[in-house]
Coordinates of C-alpha atoms in Angstrom, one line a residue:
X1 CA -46.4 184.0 -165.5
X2 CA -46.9 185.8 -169.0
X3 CA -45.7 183.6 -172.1
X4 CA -46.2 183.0 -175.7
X5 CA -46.5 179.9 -177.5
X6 CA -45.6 179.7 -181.0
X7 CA -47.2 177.3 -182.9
X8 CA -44.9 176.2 -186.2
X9 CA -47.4 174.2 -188.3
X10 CA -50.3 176.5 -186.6
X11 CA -52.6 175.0 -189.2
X12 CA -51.5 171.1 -189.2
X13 CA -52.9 167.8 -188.6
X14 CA -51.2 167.6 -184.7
X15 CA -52.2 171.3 -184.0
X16 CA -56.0 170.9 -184.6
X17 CA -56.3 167.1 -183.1
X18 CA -53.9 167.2 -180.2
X19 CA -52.3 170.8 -179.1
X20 CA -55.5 172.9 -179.7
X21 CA -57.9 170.5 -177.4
X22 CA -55.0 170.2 -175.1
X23 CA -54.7 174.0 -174.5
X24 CA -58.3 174.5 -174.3
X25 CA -58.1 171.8 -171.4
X26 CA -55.5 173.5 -169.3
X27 CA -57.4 176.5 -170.2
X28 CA -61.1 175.0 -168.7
X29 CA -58.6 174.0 -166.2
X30 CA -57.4 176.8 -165.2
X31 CA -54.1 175.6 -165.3
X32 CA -52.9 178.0 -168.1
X33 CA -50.6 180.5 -166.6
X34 CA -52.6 184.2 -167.0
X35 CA -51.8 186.5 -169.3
X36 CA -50.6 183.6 -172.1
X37 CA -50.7 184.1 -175.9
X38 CA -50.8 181.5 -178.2
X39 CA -49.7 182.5 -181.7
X40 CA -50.2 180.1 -184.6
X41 CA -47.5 180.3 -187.5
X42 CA -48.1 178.9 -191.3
X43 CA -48.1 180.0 -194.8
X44 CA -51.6 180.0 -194.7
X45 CA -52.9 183.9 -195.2
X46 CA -55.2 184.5 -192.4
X47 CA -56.4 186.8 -189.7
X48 CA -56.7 186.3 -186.5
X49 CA -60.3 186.0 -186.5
X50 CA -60.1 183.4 -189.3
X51 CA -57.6 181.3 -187.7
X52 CA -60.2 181.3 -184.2
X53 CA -63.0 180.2 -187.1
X54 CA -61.0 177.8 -188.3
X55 CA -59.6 176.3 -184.5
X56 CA -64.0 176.5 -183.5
X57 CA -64.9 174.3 -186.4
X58 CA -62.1 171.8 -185.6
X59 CA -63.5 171.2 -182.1
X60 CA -66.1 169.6 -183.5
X61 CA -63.9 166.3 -183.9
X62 CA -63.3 166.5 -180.2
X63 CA -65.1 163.5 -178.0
X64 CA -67.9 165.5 -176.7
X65 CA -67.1 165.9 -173.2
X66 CA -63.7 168.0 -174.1
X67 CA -65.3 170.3 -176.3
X68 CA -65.8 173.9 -175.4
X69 CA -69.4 175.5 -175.0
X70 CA -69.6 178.6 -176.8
X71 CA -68.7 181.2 -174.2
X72 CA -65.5 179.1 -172.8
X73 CA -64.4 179.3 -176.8
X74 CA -64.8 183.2 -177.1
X75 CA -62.8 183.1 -173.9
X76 CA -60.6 180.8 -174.9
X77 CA -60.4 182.3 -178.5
X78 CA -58.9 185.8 -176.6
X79 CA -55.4 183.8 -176.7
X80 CA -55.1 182.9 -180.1
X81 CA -53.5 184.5 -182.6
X82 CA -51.9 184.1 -186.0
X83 CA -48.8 184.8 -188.1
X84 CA -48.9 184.1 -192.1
X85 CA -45.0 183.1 -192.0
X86 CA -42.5 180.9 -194.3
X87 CA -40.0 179.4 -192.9
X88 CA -37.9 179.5 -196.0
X89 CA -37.9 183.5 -195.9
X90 CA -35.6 185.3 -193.1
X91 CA -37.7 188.3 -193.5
X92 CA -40.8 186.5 -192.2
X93 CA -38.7 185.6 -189.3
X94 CA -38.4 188.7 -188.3
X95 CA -41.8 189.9 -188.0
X96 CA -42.2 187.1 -185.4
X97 CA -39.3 188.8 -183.5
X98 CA -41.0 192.2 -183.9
X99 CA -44.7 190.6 -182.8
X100 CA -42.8 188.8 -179.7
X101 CA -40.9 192.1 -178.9
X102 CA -44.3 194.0 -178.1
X103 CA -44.6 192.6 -175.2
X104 CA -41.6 190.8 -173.9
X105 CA -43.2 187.6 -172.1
X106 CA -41.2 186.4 -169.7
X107 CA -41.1 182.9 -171.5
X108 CA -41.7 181.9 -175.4
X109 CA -42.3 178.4 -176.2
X110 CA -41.1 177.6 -179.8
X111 CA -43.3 174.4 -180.2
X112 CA -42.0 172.8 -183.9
X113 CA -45.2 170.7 -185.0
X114 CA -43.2 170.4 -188.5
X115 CA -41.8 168.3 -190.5
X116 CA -38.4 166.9 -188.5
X117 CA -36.5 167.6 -191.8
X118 CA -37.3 171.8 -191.1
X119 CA -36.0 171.5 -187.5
X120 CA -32.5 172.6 -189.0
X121 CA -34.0 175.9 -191.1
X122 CA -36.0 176.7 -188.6
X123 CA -33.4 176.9 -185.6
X124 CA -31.3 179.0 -188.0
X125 CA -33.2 181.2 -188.9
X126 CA -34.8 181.9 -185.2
X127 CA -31.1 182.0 -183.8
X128 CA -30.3 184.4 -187.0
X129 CA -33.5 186.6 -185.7
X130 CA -32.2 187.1 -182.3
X131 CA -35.1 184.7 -181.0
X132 CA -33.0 182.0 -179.2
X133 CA -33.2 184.4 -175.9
X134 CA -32.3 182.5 -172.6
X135 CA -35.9 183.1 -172.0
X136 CA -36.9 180.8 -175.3
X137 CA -37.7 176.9 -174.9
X138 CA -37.7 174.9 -177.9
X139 CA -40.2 171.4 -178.5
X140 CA -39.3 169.3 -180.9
X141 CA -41.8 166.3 -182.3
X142 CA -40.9 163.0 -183.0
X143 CA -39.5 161.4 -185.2
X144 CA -35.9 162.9 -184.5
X145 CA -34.3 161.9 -187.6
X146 CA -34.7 158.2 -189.4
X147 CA -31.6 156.7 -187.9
X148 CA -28.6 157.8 -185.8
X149 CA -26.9 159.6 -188.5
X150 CA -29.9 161.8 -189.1
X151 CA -30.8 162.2 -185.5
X152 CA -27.6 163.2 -184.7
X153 CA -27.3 165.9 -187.6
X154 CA -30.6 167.5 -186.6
X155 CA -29.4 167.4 -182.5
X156 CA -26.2 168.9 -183.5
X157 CA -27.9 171.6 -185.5
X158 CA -30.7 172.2 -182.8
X159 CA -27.6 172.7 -180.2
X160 CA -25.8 175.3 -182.0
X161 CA -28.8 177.5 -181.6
X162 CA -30.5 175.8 -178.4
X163 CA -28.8 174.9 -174.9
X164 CA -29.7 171.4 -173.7
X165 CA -31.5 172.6 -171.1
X166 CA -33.9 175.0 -173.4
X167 CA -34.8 172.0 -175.6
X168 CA -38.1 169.8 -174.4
X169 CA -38.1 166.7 -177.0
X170 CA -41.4 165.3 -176.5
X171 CA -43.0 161.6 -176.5
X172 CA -46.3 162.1 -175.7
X173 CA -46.6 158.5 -173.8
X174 CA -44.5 160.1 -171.0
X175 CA -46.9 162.0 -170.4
X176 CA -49.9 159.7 -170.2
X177 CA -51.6 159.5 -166.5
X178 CA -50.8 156.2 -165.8
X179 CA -47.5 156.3 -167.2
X180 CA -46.9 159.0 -164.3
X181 CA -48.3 156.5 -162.0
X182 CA -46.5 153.4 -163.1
X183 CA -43.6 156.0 -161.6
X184 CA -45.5 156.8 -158.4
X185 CA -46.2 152.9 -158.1
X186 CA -42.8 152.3 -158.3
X187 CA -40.8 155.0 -156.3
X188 CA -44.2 156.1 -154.4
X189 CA -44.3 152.8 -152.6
X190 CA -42.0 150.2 -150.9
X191 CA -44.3 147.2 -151.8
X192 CA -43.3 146.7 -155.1
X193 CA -39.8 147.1 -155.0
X194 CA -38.4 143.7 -153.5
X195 CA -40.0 141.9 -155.8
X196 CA -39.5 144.1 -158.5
X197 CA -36.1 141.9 -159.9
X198 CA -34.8 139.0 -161.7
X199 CA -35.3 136.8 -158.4
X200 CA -39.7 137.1 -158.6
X201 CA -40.5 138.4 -162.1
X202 CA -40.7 135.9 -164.9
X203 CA -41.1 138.3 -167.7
X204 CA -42.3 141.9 -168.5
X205 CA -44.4 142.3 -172.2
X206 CA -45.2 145.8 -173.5
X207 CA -48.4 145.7 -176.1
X208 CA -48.8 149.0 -177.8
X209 CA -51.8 148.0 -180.4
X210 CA -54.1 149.9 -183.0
X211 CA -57.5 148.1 -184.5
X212 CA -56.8 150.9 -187.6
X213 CA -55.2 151.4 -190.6
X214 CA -52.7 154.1 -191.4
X215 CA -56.1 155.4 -192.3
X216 CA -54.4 159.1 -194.2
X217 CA -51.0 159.2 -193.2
X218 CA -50.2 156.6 -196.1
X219 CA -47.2 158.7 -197.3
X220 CA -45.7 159.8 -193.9
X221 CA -45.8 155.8 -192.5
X222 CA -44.4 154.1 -195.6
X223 CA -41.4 156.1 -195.1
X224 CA -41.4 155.4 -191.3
X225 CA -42.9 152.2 -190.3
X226 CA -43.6 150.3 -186.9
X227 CA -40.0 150.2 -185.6
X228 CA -39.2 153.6 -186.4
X229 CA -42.9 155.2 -185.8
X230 CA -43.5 153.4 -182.2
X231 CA -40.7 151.0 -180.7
X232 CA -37.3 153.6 -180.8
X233 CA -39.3 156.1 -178.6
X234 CA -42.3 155.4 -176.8
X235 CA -42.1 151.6 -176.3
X236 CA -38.3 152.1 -175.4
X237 CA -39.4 154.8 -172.9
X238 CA -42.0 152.6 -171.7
X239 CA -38.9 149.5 -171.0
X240 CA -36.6 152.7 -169.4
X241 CA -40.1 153.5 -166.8
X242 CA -40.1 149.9 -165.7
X243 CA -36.7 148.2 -165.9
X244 CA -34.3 152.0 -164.6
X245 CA -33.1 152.2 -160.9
X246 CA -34.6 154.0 -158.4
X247 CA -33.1 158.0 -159.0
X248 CA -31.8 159.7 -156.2
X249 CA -33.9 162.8 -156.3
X250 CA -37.0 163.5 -158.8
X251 CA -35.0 166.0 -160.9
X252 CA -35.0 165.5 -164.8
X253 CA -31.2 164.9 -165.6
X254 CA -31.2 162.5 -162.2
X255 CA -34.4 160.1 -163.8
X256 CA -32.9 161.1 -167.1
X257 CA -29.4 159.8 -166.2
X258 CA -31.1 156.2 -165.0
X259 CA -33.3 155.7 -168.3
X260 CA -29.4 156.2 -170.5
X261 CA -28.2 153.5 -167.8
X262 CA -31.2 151.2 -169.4
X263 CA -30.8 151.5 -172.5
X264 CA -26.8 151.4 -172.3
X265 CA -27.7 147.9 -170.9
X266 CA -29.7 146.5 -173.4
X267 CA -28.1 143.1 -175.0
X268 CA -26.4 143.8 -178.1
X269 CA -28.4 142.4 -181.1
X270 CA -26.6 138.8 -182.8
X271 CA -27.3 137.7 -186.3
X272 CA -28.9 134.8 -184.5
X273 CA -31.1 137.4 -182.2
X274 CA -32.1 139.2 -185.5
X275 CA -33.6 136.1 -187.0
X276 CA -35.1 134.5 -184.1
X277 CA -36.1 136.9 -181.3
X278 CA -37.4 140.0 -183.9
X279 CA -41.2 139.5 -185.9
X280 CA -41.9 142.0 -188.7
X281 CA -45.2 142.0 -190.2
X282 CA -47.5 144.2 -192.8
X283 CA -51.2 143.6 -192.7
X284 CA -53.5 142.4 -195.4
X285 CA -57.1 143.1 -196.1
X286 CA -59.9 141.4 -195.4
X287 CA -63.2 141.5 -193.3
X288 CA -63.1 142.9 -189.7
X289 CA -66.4 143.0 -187.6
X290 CA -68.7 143.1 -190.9
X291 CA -66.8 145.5 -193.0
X292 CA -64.1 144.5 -196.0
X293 CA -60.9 146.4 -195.1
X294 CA -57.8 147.3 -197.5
X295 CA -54.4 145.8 -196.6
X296 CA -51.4 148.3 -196.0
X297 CA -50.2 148.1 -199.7
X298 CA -53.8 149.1 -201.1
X299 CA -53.7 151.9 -198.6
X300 CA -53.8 155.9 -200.0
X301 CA -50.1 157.2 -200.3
X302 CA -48.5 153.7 -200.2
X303 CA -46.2 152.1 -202.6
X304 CA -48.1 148.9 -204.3
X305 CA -44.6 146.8 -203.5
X306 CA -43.8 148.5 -200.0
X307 CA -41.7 146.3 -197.2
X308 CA -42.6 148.7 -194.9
X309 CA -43.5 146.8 -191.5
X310 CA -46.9 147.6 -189.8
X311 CA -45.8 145.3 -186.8
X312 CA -43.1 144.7 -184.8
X313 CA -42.7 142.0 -182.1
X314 CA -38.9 141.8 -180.1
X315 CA -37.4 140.1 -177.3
X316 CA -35.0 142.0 -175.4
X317 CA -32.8 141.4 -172.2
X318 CA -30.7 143.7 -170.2
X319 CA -27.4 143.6 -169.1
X320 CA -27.6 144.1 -165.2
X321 CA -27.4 142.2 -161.9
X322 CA -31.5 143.3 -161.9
X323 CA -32.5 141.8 -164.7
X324 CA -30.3 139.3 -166.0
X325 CA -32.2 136.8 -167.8
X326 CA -36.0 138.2 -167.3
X327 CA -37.1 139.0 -171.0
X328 CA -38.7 141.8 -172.3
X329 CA -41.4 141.5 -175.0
X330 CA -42.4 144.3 -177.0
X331 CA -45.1 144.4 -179.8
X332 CA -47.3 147.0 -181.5
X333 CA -48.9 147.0 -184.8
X334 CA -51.9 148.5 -186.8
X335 CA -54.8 146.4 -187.9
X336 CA -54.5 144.3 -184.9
X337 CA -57.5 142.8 -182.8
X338 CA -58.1 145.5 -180.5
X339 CA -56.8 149.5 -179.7
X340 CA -55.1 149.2 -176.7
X341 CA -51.8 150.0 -174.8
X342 CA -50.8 147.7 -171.4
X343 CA -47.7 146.6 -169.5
X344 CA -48.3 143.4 -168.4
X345 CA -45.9 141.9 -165.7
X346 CA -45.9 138.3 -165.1
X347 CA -44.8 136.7 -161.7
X348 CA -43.0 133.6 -161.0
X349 CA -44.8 130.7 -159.7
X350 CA -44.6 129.5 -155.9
X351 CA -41.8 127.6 -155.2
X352 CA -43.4 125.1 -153.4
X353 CA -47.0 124.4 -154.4
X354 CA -49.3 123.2 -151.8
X355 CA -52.4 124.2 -152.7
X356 CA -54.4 122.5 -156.8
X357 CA -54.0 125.4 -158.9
X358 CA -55.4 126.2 -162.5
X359 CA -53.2 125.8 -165.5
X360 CA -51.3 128.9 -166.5
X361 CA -49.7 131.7 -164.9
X362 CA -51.8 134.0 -162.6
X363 CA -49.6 136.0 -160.4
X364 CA -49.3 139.1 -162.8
X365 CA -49.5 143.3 -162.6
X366 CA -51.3 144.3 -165.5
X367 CA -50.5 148.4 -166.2
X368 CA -53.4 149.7 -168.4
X369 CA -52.4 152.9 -171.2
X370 CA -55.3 153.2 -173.2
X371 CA -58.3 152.9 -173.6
X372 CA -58.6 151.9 -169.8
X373 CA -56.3 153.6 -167.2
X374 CA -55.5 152.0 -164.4
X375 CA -53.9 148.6 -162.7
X376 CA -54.6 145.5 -162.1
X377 CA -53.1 142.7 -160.1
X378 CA -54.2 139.1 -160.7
X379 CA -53.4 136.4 -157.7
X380 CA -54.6 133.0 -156.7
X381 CA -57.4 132.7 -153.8
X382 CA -59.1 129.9 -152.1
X383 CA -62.2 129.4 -153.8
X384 CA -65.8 127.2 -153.6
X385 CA -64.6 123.6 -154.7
X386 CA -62.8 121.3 -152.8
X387 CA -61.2 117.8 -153.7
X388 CA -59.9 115.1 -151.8
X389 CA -56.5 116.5 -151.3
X390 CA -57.5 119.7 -150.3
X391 CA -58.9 123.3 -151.6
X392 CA -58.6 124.4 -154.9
X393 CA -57.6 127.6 -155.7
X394 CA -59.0 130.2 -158.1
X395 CA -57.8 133.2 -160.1
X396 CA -58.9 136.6 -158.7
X397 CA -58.2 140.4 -159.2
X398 CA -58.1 143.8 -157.7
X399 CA -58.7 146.3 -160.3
X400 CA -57.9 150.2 -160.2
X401 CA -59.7 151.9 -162.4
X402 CA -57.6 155.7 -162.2
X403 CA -60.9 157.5 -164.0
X404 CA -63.4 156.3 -161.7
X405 CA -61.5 156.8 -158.7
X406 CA -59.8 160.6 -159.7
X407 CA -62.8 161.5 -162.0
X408 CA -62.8 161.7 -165.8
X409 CA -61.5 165.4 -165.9
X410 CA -57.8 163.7 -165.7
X411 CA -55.0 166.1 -167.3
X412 CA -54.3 164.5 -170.7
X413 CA -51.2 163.8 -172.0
X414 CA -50.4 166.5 -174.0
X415 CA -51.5 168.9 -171.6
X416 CA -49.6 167.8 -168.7
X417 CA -46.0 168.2 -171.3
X418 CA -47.3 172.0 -172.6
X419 CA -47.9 173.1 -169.4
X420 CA -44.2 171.7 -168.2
X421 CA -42.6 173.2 -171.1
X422 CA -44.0 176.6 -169.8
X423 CA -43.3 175.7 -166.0
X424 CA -39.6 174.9 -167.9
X425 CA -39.7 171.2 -166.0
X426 CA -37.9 169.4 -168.2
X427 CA -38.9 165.4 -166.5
X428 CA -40.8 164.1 -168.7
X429 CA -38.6 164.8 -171.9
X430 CA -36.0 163.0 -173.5
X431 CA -32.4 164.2 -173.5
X432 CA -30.3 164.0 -177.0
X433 CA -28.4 161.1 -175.4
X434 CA -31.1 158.9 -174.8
X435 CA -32.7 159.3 -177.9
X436 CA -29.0 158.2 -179.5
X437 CA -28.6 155.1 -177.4
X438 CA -32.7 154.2 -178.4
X439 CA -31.4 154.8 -182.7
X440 CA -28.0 153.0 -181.7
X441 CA -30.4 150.0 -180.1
X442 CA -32.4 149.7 -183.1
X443 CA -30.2 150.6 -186.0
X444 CA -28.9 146.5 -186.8
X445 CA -32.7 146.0 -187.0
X446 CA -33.2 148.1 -189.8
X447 CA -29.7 147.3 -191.1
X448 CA -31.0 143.4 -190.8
X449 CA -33.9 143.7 -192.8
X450 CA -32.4 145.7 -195.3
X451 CA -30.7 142.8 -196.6
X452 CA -33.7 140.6 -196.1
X453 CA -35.6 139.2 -199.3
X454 CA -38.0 137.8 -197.3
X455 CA -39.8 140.9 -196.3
X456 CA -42.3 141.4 -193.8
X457 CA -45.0 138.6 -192.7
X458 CA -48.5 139.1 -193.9
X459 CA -50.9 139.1 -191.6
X460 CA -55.1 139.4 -191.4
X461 CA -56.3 142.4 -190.3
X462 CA -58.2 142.0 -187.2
X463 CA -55.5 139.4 -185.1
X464 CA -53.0 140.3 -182.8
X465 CA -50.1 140.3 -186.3
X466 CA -48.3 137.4 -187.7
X467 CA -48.0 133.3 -186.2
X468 CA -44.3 133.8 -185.7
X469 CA -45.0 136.4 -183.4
X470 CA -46.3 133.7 -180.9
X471 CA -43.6 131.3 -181.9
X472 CA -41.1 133.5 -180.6
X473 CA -42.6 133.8 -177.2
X474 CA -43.3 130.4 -177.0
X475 CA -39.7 129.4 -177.4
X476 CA -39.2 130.8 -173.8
X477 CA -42.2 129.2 -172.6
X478 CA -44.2 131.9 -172.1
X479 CA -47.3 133.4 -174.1
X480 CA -49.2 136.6 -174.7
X481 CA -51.5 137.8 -172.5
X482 CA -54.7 137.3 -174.7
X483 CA -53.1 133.7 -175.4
X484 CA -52.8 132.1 -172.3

């Protein structure tokens, strides 16, 4: 299947570090359809041979294994192509249409690694140019917008040039391997799903954490922050994955349709929720592992007084016959003790013990994002000792370790979602509705800690974010994973 891919922001920060490597990949692959083009677009005044210099030299912040030898690059390099193009000027537009004309692909990708506030121009001005063809799929990058209003606006605009079903709006965590198989786990196999409810599961906590700093994106993040940057989409899309009913077929608007029904569900935030069941936090410096660190407000591109909140911790509860009364505990942050990503889902105890067990709770399915991929489920088993009223038993675990057991050449996120948006599968993207219902979820938050002097909780850099985060879990008797 022939295609071009048009690269808006062909020069950026997400082309280079994510799209580029992640094209190569399906290239290496071979999972790039044949006779593909891929066509950067930026004001920057280049040929094509620069732009291939400049794509070569970025590969050299690749992790070694992913980066190409020199004869897959010139083979590779074959694809790539570049446009000097503003998107403030019509006439610009239309030498795309005329460069896209000369060969007539039977599908162009429009993939907007912009700023979301260009979205708007820039679906003008290609529906103005003739280039919203029924043929034409569209990608927008998060963040949609800054709250519903905004999101709205820019859906609304996207529409009048776009169908629904021609616009792939993307959240990269959806399309993380064991994301896909926290699906397969759960609608590939009958053994989790009688236990998967309210009756046998205790509680469900989502842990999306960073070890850095906003490092360079200073400006971007104070203007965004935790709640807006990681909870509205991917940890919202990572609740929808576990808490949504079984579809009835594996089609997009059938699993699409039961992630809306989740987040449709969710227990409408209280004043009384908003003070004791959300945790706002902004990080401080100090020393981590040897080295002094600067706290988010001494951080490049960040206002000396910012209240912008590096970590967020929430309970949450959904409305259904499910999952009434389990809780849902989501956290992420930056400058926190570790970089990692898990699901962890703790069981209810035996109802009737017989047998000495250790303190705590150790029935639990532990879902690994990052750095690790894989699953692990924790249980109780007889083990060595022995007392007077019988055997004692001991926590054990069977680990599944995806890499080691498929092989380290796994498709990556974002090259699993390109090569859908050419394939025109539209699963693993987020309809206009969802991403409402997630802004209409999270707006009293934001509107909540507007009118809150207190700002956010300092916390040191290296922990796992502010005391109060703990507090609120342990007011349902429960505790973080690292905790207990």
């Amino acid at each position: 299947m022939s295609f071009d891919l048009v690269l808006f922001g062909g020069t950026g920060d997400l082309a280079w570090r994510k799209l580029m490597p992640a094209l190569f990949q399906a290239f290496r692959h071979g999972t790039l359809p044949a006779g593909g083009r891929i066509i950067g677009v930026a004001r920057d005044d280049l040929s094509d041979a620069q732009y291939r210099d400049l794509i070569r030299s970025r590969f050299d912040d690749v992790e070694l294994a992913k980066r190409p030898t020199p004869e897959e690059f010139d083979r590779f390099a074959g694809l790539l192509h570049f446009l000097r193009l503003d998107l403030s000027q019509p006439a610009d537009y239309g030498r795309l249409a005329h460069m896209l004309r000369e060969r007539h692909a039977e599908t162009v990708v429009m993939y907007l690694a912009t700023a979301p506030d260009l979205f708007t121009r820039v679906c003008q001005q290609l529906a103005a140019s003739g280039l919203n063809r029924p043929n034409t799929r569209l990608v927008l990058e998060k963040p949609l917008g800054h709250d519903l209003a905004s999101n709205r606006e820019i859906n609304e605009a996207v529409r009048r040039a776009f169908s629904e079903r021609q616009i792939f709006r993307i959240d990269h965590y959806l399309g993380k391997p064991a994301v896909q198989n926290l699906f397969a786990m759960r609608f590939g196999n009958a053994l989790f799903e009688p236990v998967w409810r309210r009756e046998h599961i205790s509680n469900i906590q989502i842990t999306i954490a960073e070890d850095l700093g906003v490092e360079k994106r200073g400006a971007f993040y104070d203007k965004t922050g935790a709640l807006r940057d990681m909870v509205q989409n991917h940890a919202l899309q990572l609740l929808c994955a576990l808490a949504m009913e079984p579809p009835i077929n594996a089609h997009a608007d059938a699993i699409r349709d039961e992630k809306l029904k989740v987040l449709r569900s969710l227990q409408r935030w209280t004043p009384m929720m908003l003070d004791q069941h959300v945790v706002r936090g902004q990080y401080a410096g100090g020393n981590v592992g040897g080295r002094e660190v600067p706290g988010y407000r001494e951080e490049p591109g960040v206002n000396p007084d910012s209240r912008t909140e590096t970590f967020v911790a929430l309970r949450a509860e959904i409305s259904s016959w499910r999952w009434a009364g389990v809780p849902f505990y989501i956290r992420t942050g930056k400058r926190l003790a570790a970089r990692e990503a898990h699901i962890v889902v703790n069981f209810r105890e035996a109802p009737h013990a017989i047998y000495e067990t250790p303190p705590g709770s150790w029935n639990r399915l532990v879902i690994n994002l990052q750095p690790r991929d894989g699953l692990q489920l924790h249980m109780l088993a007889q083990g060595q000792e022995s007392r007077r009223n019988g055997p004692v038993l001991a926590p054990v675990h069977l680990d599944l370790d995806f890499d080691k057991r498929f092989g380290s050449e796994r498709v990556g996120a974002y090259e699993r979602l390109l090569l859908d948006v050419i394939a025109g599968r539209l699963n693993l993207f987020v309809r206009s509705d969802e991403q409402e219902a997630a802004w209409r979820w999270v707006e009293p938050i934001m509107e909540h800690w507007a009118g809150d002097a207190r700002g956010p909780r300092p916390y040191a850099a290296g922990t796992w974010g502010p005391s109060a985060s703990s507090a609120m879990i342990a007011r349902d008797g429960f505790c973080w994973s690292e905790e207990c």
